Amino acid sequence: MKKLTSLLLSLVLMVSVLACGASAKTSTKVRIAGLKGPTTMGLVNLLSMEKDGTASLDYDLQLYGAADEIVPKLIKGELDMAAIPANLAATLYQKTNGGIQVMAVNTLGVLYVVEKGNTVHSFADLKGRTILSTGKGTTPEYVLRYLLKKNGLDPDKDVKIEYYSEASEVTAQMAAARKDAIAVLPQPYVTAAQMKDSGLRVVLDLTKEWNRVCDTQLITGVTVVRTEYAKQNPDVIAAFLTDYQKSVKAANEDIDGTAALCEEVGVVAKAAIAKKALPKCNIVYRNGQEMKKDISAYLQVLYDASPAAVGGKLPDDNFYYTEPSVLRKVMAAIRNSAK
């Protein structure tokens, strides 16, 4: 009953917005954070839309090097939304007693094993080796551990994994490393590292390796919102998701423009890196029931492998913010009936 009441209230608010001119930009400022990497590449065109007057809202996009910089700000209410690793979203949901909800999937698989040499050709070749990686406690750690196990290796005994807080630290270590150094890196850092060192070789595409042993989507990043903010601002959420969908579309179609924005915002050091990496970054926009289906299946795999990866238990249905897709359909129906 509460959900129905909330939905009806949201519909009333949305109809009010439509009556006043839904295409008009509001003065509402949305504080959204992203990481330096692929999960933010789909957001940067919001700034371009804001400049040319096509955005529905004002956007304060804040960039951070590591997820643990975003988490406390989100919990304290200093941010409204954030693009973060999928498993971290589930963990935060448990830790905050439902204080955040996931609105959309923003990035699929972007992880690769790279080597400065020519000794690794399969997972078996990783036995006894040291692997440099970013993302301890988030997607890179759990995907790597899952795939090592699936390929007959014990991640605690057969390999040594050294974690760094940011992907840029891993690329720096690889640049300075001797021959045969190995790392797990996401795009666009793989591209950036290869542009600096032609001897760096991609040896394993972890998305392909995931698909080989698992029938679920590998999900790197999601976009979340504070639950309280979503309850108080359903019209803002719907407007944001409409803008966000356009921003992701632009990221996949206007490569040059998006690459320039990535450099301007600080997602990557140079537009040339983003331009080359964008087609490999698996940037998507999935919300509603499709989002719920993909994320729940992915989290189930992580949970079965290690419950701690998702905060000890699987999130319930309230984790998924699915109302906006319904609201937009209603708005479209109202517009069509008014023609």
Coordinates of C-alpha atoms in Angstrom, one line a residue:
M1 CA 0.0 0.0 0.0
K2 CA 2.9 2.4 0.9
K3 CA 4.5 1.7 -2.5
L4 CA 1.2 2.4 -4.3
T5 CA 0.7 5.6 -2.4
S6 CA 4.3 6.7 -3.2
L7 CA 3.8 5.9 -6.9
L8 CA 0.5 7.8 -7.1
L9 CA 2.2 10.8 -5.4
S10 CA 5.0 10.6 -7.9
L11 CA 2.5 10.5 -10.8
V12 CA 0.8 13.7 -9.5
L13 CA 4.2 15.4 -9.2
M14 CA 5.2 14.4 -12.7
V15 CA 1.9 15.5 -14.2
S16 CA 2.4 18.9 -12.4
V17 CA 5.9 19.2 -14.0
L18 CA 4.4 18.3 -17.4
A19 CA 1.7 20.9 -17.0
C20 CA 4.3 23.5 -16.3
G21 CA 6.4 22.4 -19.3
A22 CA 8.4 19.3 -18.6
S23 CA 11.2 20.2 -21.0
A24 CA 12.0 23.3 -19.1
K25 CA 15.2 23.2 -17.0
T26 CA 14.7 23.5 -13.3
S27 CA 17.0 25.2 -10.8
T28 CA 17.4 21.9 -8.9
K29 CA 21.1 21.1 -8.3
V30 CA 22.0 17.4 -8.2
R31 CA 25.3 16.4 -6.5
I32 CA 26.6 13.3 -8.1
A33 CA 30.0 11.6 -7.7
G34 CA 32.0 9.4 -10.0
L35 CA 35.3 7.6 -10.1
K36 CA 38.1 8.3 -12.5
G37 CA 37.3 5.6 -15.0
P38 CA 34.6 4.0 -17.1
T39 CA 31.7 4.4 -14.7
T40 CA 31.9 8.2 -15.0
M41 CA 32.3 8.3 -18.8
G42 CA 28.6 7.9 -19.3
L43 CA 28.0 10.9 -17.0
V44 CA 30.2 13.5 -18.6
N45 CA 27.8 14.5 -21.3
L46 CA 25.4 15.8 -18.6
L47 CA 27.8 18.8 -18.4
S48 CA 27.6 19.3 -22.1
M49 CA 23.8 19.2 -22.0
E50 CA 23.8 21.7 -19.2
K51 CA 25.9 24.1 -21.2
D52 CA 23.7 23.9 -24.3
G53 CA 20.5 24.2 -22.2
T54 CA 19.1 20.7 -23.0
A55 CA 19.6 19.3 -19.4
S56 CA 16.6 19.1 -17.1
L57 CA 18.7 19.8 -14.0
D58 CA 21.8 21.5 -12.7
Y59 CA 24.6 19.0 -12.2
D60 CA 27.5 19.2 -9.7
L61 CA 29.7 16.3 -10.9
Q62 CA 32.4 15.5 -8.4
L63 CA 35.3 13.1 -9.3
Y64 CA 37.2 10.8 -7.0
G65 CA 40.1 8.4 -7.3
A66 CA 38.7 5.7 -5.1
A67 CA 35.3 4.4 -4.0
D68 CA 36.1 4.8 -0.3
E69 CA 36.3 8.6 -0.8
I70 CA 32.7 8.6 -2.1
V71 CA 31.1 6.3 0.5
P72 CA 31.3 8.6 3.6
K73 CA 30.0 11.6 1.6
L74 CA 27.1 9.6 0.3
I75 CA 26.2 8.3 3.8
K76 CA 26.4 11.8 5.3
G77 CA 24.1 13.2 2.7
E78 CA 26.8 15.4 1.1
L79 CA 26.0 13.7 -2.2
D80 CA 22.7 12.8 -3.7
M81 CA 23.9 10.2 -6.2
A82 CA 27.0 8.3 -7.2
A83 CA 28.4 5.9 -9.8
I84 CA 30.1 3.1 -7.8
P85 CA 31.0 -0.6 -8.2
A86 CA 27.9 -2.9 -8.2
N87 CA 28.9 -5.0 -5.3
L88 CA 29.8 -1.9 -3.2
A89 CA 26.2 -0.7 -3.8
A90 CA 24.9 -4.0 -2.3
T91 CA 27.2 -3.7 0.6
L92 CA 26.2 -0.1 1.3
Y93 CA 22.6 -1.1 1.2
Q94 CA 23.1 -3.5 4.0
K95 CA 25.4 -1.2 6.1
T96 CA 22.9 1.7 5.8
N97 CA 19.8 -0.4 6.4
G98 CA 18.5 0.5 3.0
G99 CA 19.9 4.0 2.8
I100 CA 20.8 3.8 -0.8
Q101 CA 19.1 2.4 -3.9
V102 CA 20.4 1.5 -7.3
M103 CA 18.8 3.3 -10.3
A104 CA 20.8 2.0 -13.3
V105 CA 23.6 -0.2 -14.5
N106 CA 26.2 2.0 -16.1
T107 CA 29.1 -0.2 -17.1
L108 CA 29.5 -3.9 -18.0
G109 CA 32.8 -5.7 -18.1
V110 CA 36.0 -3.6 -18.5
L111 CA 38.7 -5.7 -16.7
Y112 CA 41.8 -7.2 -18.3
V113 CA 44.9 -9.0 -17.3
V114 CA 48.0 -7.3 -18.8
E115 CA 51.6 -8.4 -18.8
K116 CA 54.9 -6.6 -19.5
G117 CA 56.3 -9.6 -21.4
N118 CA 55.2 -12.8 -23.0
T119 CA 54.9 -15.5 -20.4
V120 CA 51.1 -15.6 -19.6
H121 CA 48.7 -17.1 -22.1
S122 CA 46.0 -18.6 -19.8
F123 CA 45.0 -18.6 -16.1
A124 CA 47.3 -21.6 -15.6
D125 CA 50.3 -19.4 -16.3
L126 CA 49.4 -17.1 -13.4
K127 CA 50.3 -19.8 -10.8
G128 CA 53.1 -18.7 -8.6
R129 CA 53.0 -15.1 -9.9
T130 CA 52.4 -11.7 -8.3
I131 CA 49.4 -9.8 -9.7
L132 CA 49.1 -6.0 -9.2
S133 CA 45.5 -4.8 -9.0
T134 CA 43.2 -2.0 -7.9
G135 CA 39.8 -2.3 -6.3
K136 CA 40.2 -4.3 -3.1
G137 CA 36.7 -5.0 -1.8
T138 CA 35.1 -4.1 -5.1
T139 CA 34.5 -5.6 -8.5
P140 CA 38.1 -6.2 -9.6
E141 CA 39.0 -8.2 -6.4
Y142 CA 35.9 -10.4 -6.5
V143 CA 35.9 -11.0 -10.3
L144 CA 39.6 -11.9 -10.2
R145 CA 39.2 -14.3 -7.2
Y146 CA 36.1 -15.9 -8.8
L147 CA 37.8 -16.5 -12.1
L148 CA 41.0 -17.8 -10.5
K149 CA 38.9 -20.4 -8.6
K150 CA 36.9 -21.3 -11.7
N151 CA 40.2 -22.0 -13.4
G152 CA 41.6 -24.2 -10.7
L153 CA 43.7 -21.7 -8.8
D154 CA 43.5 -20.8 -5.1
P155 CA 43.7 -17.0 -5.0
D156 CA 45.1 -17.2 -1.4
K157 CA 47.8 -19.8 -2.1
D158 CA 48.6 -20.1 -5.9
V159 CA 49.0 -16.3 -6.6
K160 CA 50.0 -13.2 -4.7
I161 CA 47.7 -10.2 -5.3
E162 CA 49.0 -6.8 -4.4
Y163 CA 46.3 -4.1 -4.2
Y164 CA 46.6 -0.4 -4.8
S165 CA 43.9 2.2 -4.1
E166 CA 43.8 3.7 -7.6
A167 CA 44.3 2.2 -11.1
S168 CA 46.7 5.0 -11.9
E169 CA 49.0 3.6 -9.2
V170 CA 49.0 0.2 -10.9
T171 CA 49.8 1.7 -14.2
A172 CA 52.7 3.6 -12.6
Q173 CA 54.0 0.4 -11.1
M174 CA 53.7 -1.4 -14.4
A175 CA 55.6 1.4 -16.2
A176 CA 58.5 1.1 -13.7
A177 CA 58.4 -2.7 -13.4
R178 CA 60.8 -5.1 -14.8
K179 CA 59.9 -7.6 -17.5
D180 CA 57.1 -10.1 -16.9
A181 CA 55.1 -7.9 -14.4
I182 CA 51.4 -8.7 -14.4
A183 CA 48.4 -6.6 -13.5
V184 CA 44.6 -6.4 -13.6
L185 CA 43.4 -3.1 -15.0
P186 CA 40.1 -1.7 -16.2
Q187 CA 39.6 0.4 -19.3
P188 CA 40.6 3.2 -20.0
Y189 CA 43.7 2.5 -17.9
V190 CA 44.7 -0.4 -20.2
T191 CA 44.6 1.9 -23.2
A192 CA 46.5 4.6 -21.3
A193 CA 49.2 2.2 -20.2
Q194 CA 49.6 0.7 -23.7
M195 CA 50.0 4.1 -25.2
K196 CA 52.9 4.7 -22.9
D197 CA 54.4 1.3 -23.2
S198 CA 54.0 -0.7 -26.4
G199 CA 55.5 -3.8 -24.7
L200 CA 52.4 -4.1 -22.4
R201 CA 50.3 -6.9 -23.7
V202 CA 46.6 -7.8 -22.9
V203 CA 46.7 -11.5 -22.1
L204 CA 43.2 -12.1 -20.7
D205 CA 39.9 -10.3 -21.3
L206 CA 38.1 -11.0 -18.0
T207 CA 34.7 -10.3 -19.5
K208 CA 35.2 -13.1 -22.1
E209 CA 36.6 -15.3 -19.3
W210 CA 33.5 -14.6 -17.2
N211 CA 31.2 -15.4 -20.0
R212 CA 33.0 -18.7 -20.6
V213 CA 32.2 -19.9 -17.1
C214 CA 29.1 -17.9 -16.1
D215 CA 25.7 -17.2 -17.8
T216 CA 25.1 -13.8 -16.1
Q217 CA 26.2 -10.4 -17.1
L218 CA 29.5 -9.1 -15.6
I219 CA 28.5 -5.7 -14.1
T220 CA 31.2 -3.3 -13.2
G221 CA 29.3 -0.2 -12.2
V222 CA 25.9 1.1 -11.1
T223 CA 24.4 4.5 -10.4
V224 CA 22.9 4.8 -6.9
V225 CA 20.8 7.4 -5.1
R226 CA 20.2 8.0 -1.4
T227 CA 16.8 6.4 -0.6
E228 CA 15.6 9.5 1.4
Y229 CA 16.5 11.8 -1.5
A230 CA 14.6 9.5 -3.9
K231 CA 11.5 9.5 -1.7
Q232 CA 11.5 13.3 -1.5
N233 CA 12.3 14.0 -5.1
P234 CA 10.7 11.4 -7.4
D235 CA 10.3 14.0 -10.2
V236 CA 14.0 14.9 -10.0
I237 CA 15.0 11.2 -10.2
A238 CA 12.8 10.7 -13.3
A239 CA 14.3 13.9 -14.9
F240 CA 17.8 12.8 -14.1
L241 CA 17.4 9.3 -15.6
T242 CA 16.0 10.8 -18.8
D243 CA 19.1 13.1 -19.0
Y244 CA 21.4 10.2 -18.0
Q245 CA 20.0 8.0 -20.8
K246 CA 20.8 10.8 -23.3
S247 CA 24.3 11.2 -21.8
V248 CA 25.1 7.5 -22.2
K249 CA 23.8 7.6 -25.8
A250 CA 26.1 10.5 -26.5
A251 CA 29.1 8.7 -24.9
N252 CA 28.6 5.8 -27.3
E253 CA 27.9 7.9 -30.4
D254 CA 29.8 11.1 -30.1
I255 CA 33.3 9.7 -29.3
D256 CA 35.2 12.8 -30.0
G257 CA 33.0 15.1 -27.9
T258 CA 32.9 12.7 -25.0
A259 CA 36.6 12.2 -25.1
A260 CA 37.2 15.9 -24.9
L261 CA 34.8 16.1 -21.9
C262 CA 36.6 13.2 -20.2
E263 CA 39.8 15.2 -20.3
E264 CA 38.1 18.4 -19.3
V265 CA 36.5 16.8 -16.2
G266 CA 39.6 14.7 -15.3
V267 CA 38.3 11.2 -16.0
V268 CA 41.5 10.7 -18.1
A269 CA 44.6 12.7 -18.6
K270 CA 44.3 13.1 -22.4
A271 CA 41.3 13.1 -24.8
A272 CA 43.3 10.8 -27.1
I273 CA 43.2 8.1 -24.4
A274 CA 39.5 8.4 -24.0
K275 CA 38.9 8.4 -27.7
K276 CA 40.7 5.1 -28.1
A277 CA 39.3 3.5 -25.0
L278 CA 35.6 4.5 -25.2
P279 CA 34.5 1.8 -27.6
K280 CA 36.0 -0.8 -25.2
C281 CA 34.4 0.6 -22.0
N282 CA 31.0 -1.2 -22.2
I283 CA 29.1 1.9 -21.2
V284 CA 25.4 1.2 -20.9
Y285 CA 22.2 2.5 -19.5
R286 CA 19.9 -0.1 -18.0
N287 CA 17.1 0.6 -15.5
G288 CA 13.8 -0.8 -14.4
Q289 CA 13.2 -4.5 -14.5
E290 CA 16.1 -5.2 -16.9
M291 CA 18.4 -3.6 -14.4
K292 CA 17.0 -5.6 -11.5
K293 CA 17.3 -8.9 -13.4
D294 CA 20.9 -8.3 -14.4
I295 CA 22.1 -7.0 -11.1
S296 CA 20.3 -9.7 -9.0
A297 CA 21.8 -12.5 -11.1
Y298 CA 25.3 -11.0 -10.9
L299 CA 25.1 -10.5 -7.1
Q300 CA 23.9 -14.0 -6.7
V301 CA 27.1 -15.3 -8.4
L302 CA 29.2 -13.1 -6.1
Y303 CA 27.2 -14.2 -3.0
D304 CA 27.6 -17.9 -3.8
A305 CA 31.3 -17.4 -4.1
S306 CA 31.7 -15.1 -1.1
P307 CA 28.8 -13.6 0.9
A308 CA 31.1 -10.8 2.1
A309 CA 31.3 -9.5 -1.5
V310 CA 27.7 -8.3 -1.2
G311 CA 27.6 -7.3 2.4
G312 CA 26.7 -10.7 3.9
K313 CA 23.4 -11.2 2.3
L314 CA 21.6 -10.5 -0.9
P315 CA 19.6 -7.2 -1.0
D316 CA 15.8 -7.3 -1.1
D317 CA 13.6 -5.8 -3.7
N318 CA 13.7 -2.3 -2.2
F319 CA 17.3 -2.1 -3.3
Y320 CA 16.1 -1.5 -6.8
Y321 CA 14.6 1.9 -7.7
T322 CA 12.3 1.0 -10.6
E323 CA 9.5 3.6 -10.5
P324 CA 11.0 6.1 -12.9
S325 CA 10.6 3.9 -15.9
V326 CA 6.9 3.6 -15.1
L327 CA 6.6 7.3 -14.6
R328 CA 8.2 8.1 -17.9
K329 CA 5.8 5.7 -19.7
V330 CA 2.9 7.6 -18.1
M331 CA 4.3 10.9 -19.1
A332 CA 4.7 9.6 -22.7
A333 CA 1.1 8.5 -22.7
I334 CA 0.0 11.9 -21.4
R335 CA 2.0 13.7 -24.1
N336 CA 0.6 11.4 -26.8
S337 CA -3.0 11.9 -25.7
A338 CA -2.4 15.7 -25.7
K339 CA -1.4 15.7 -29.4

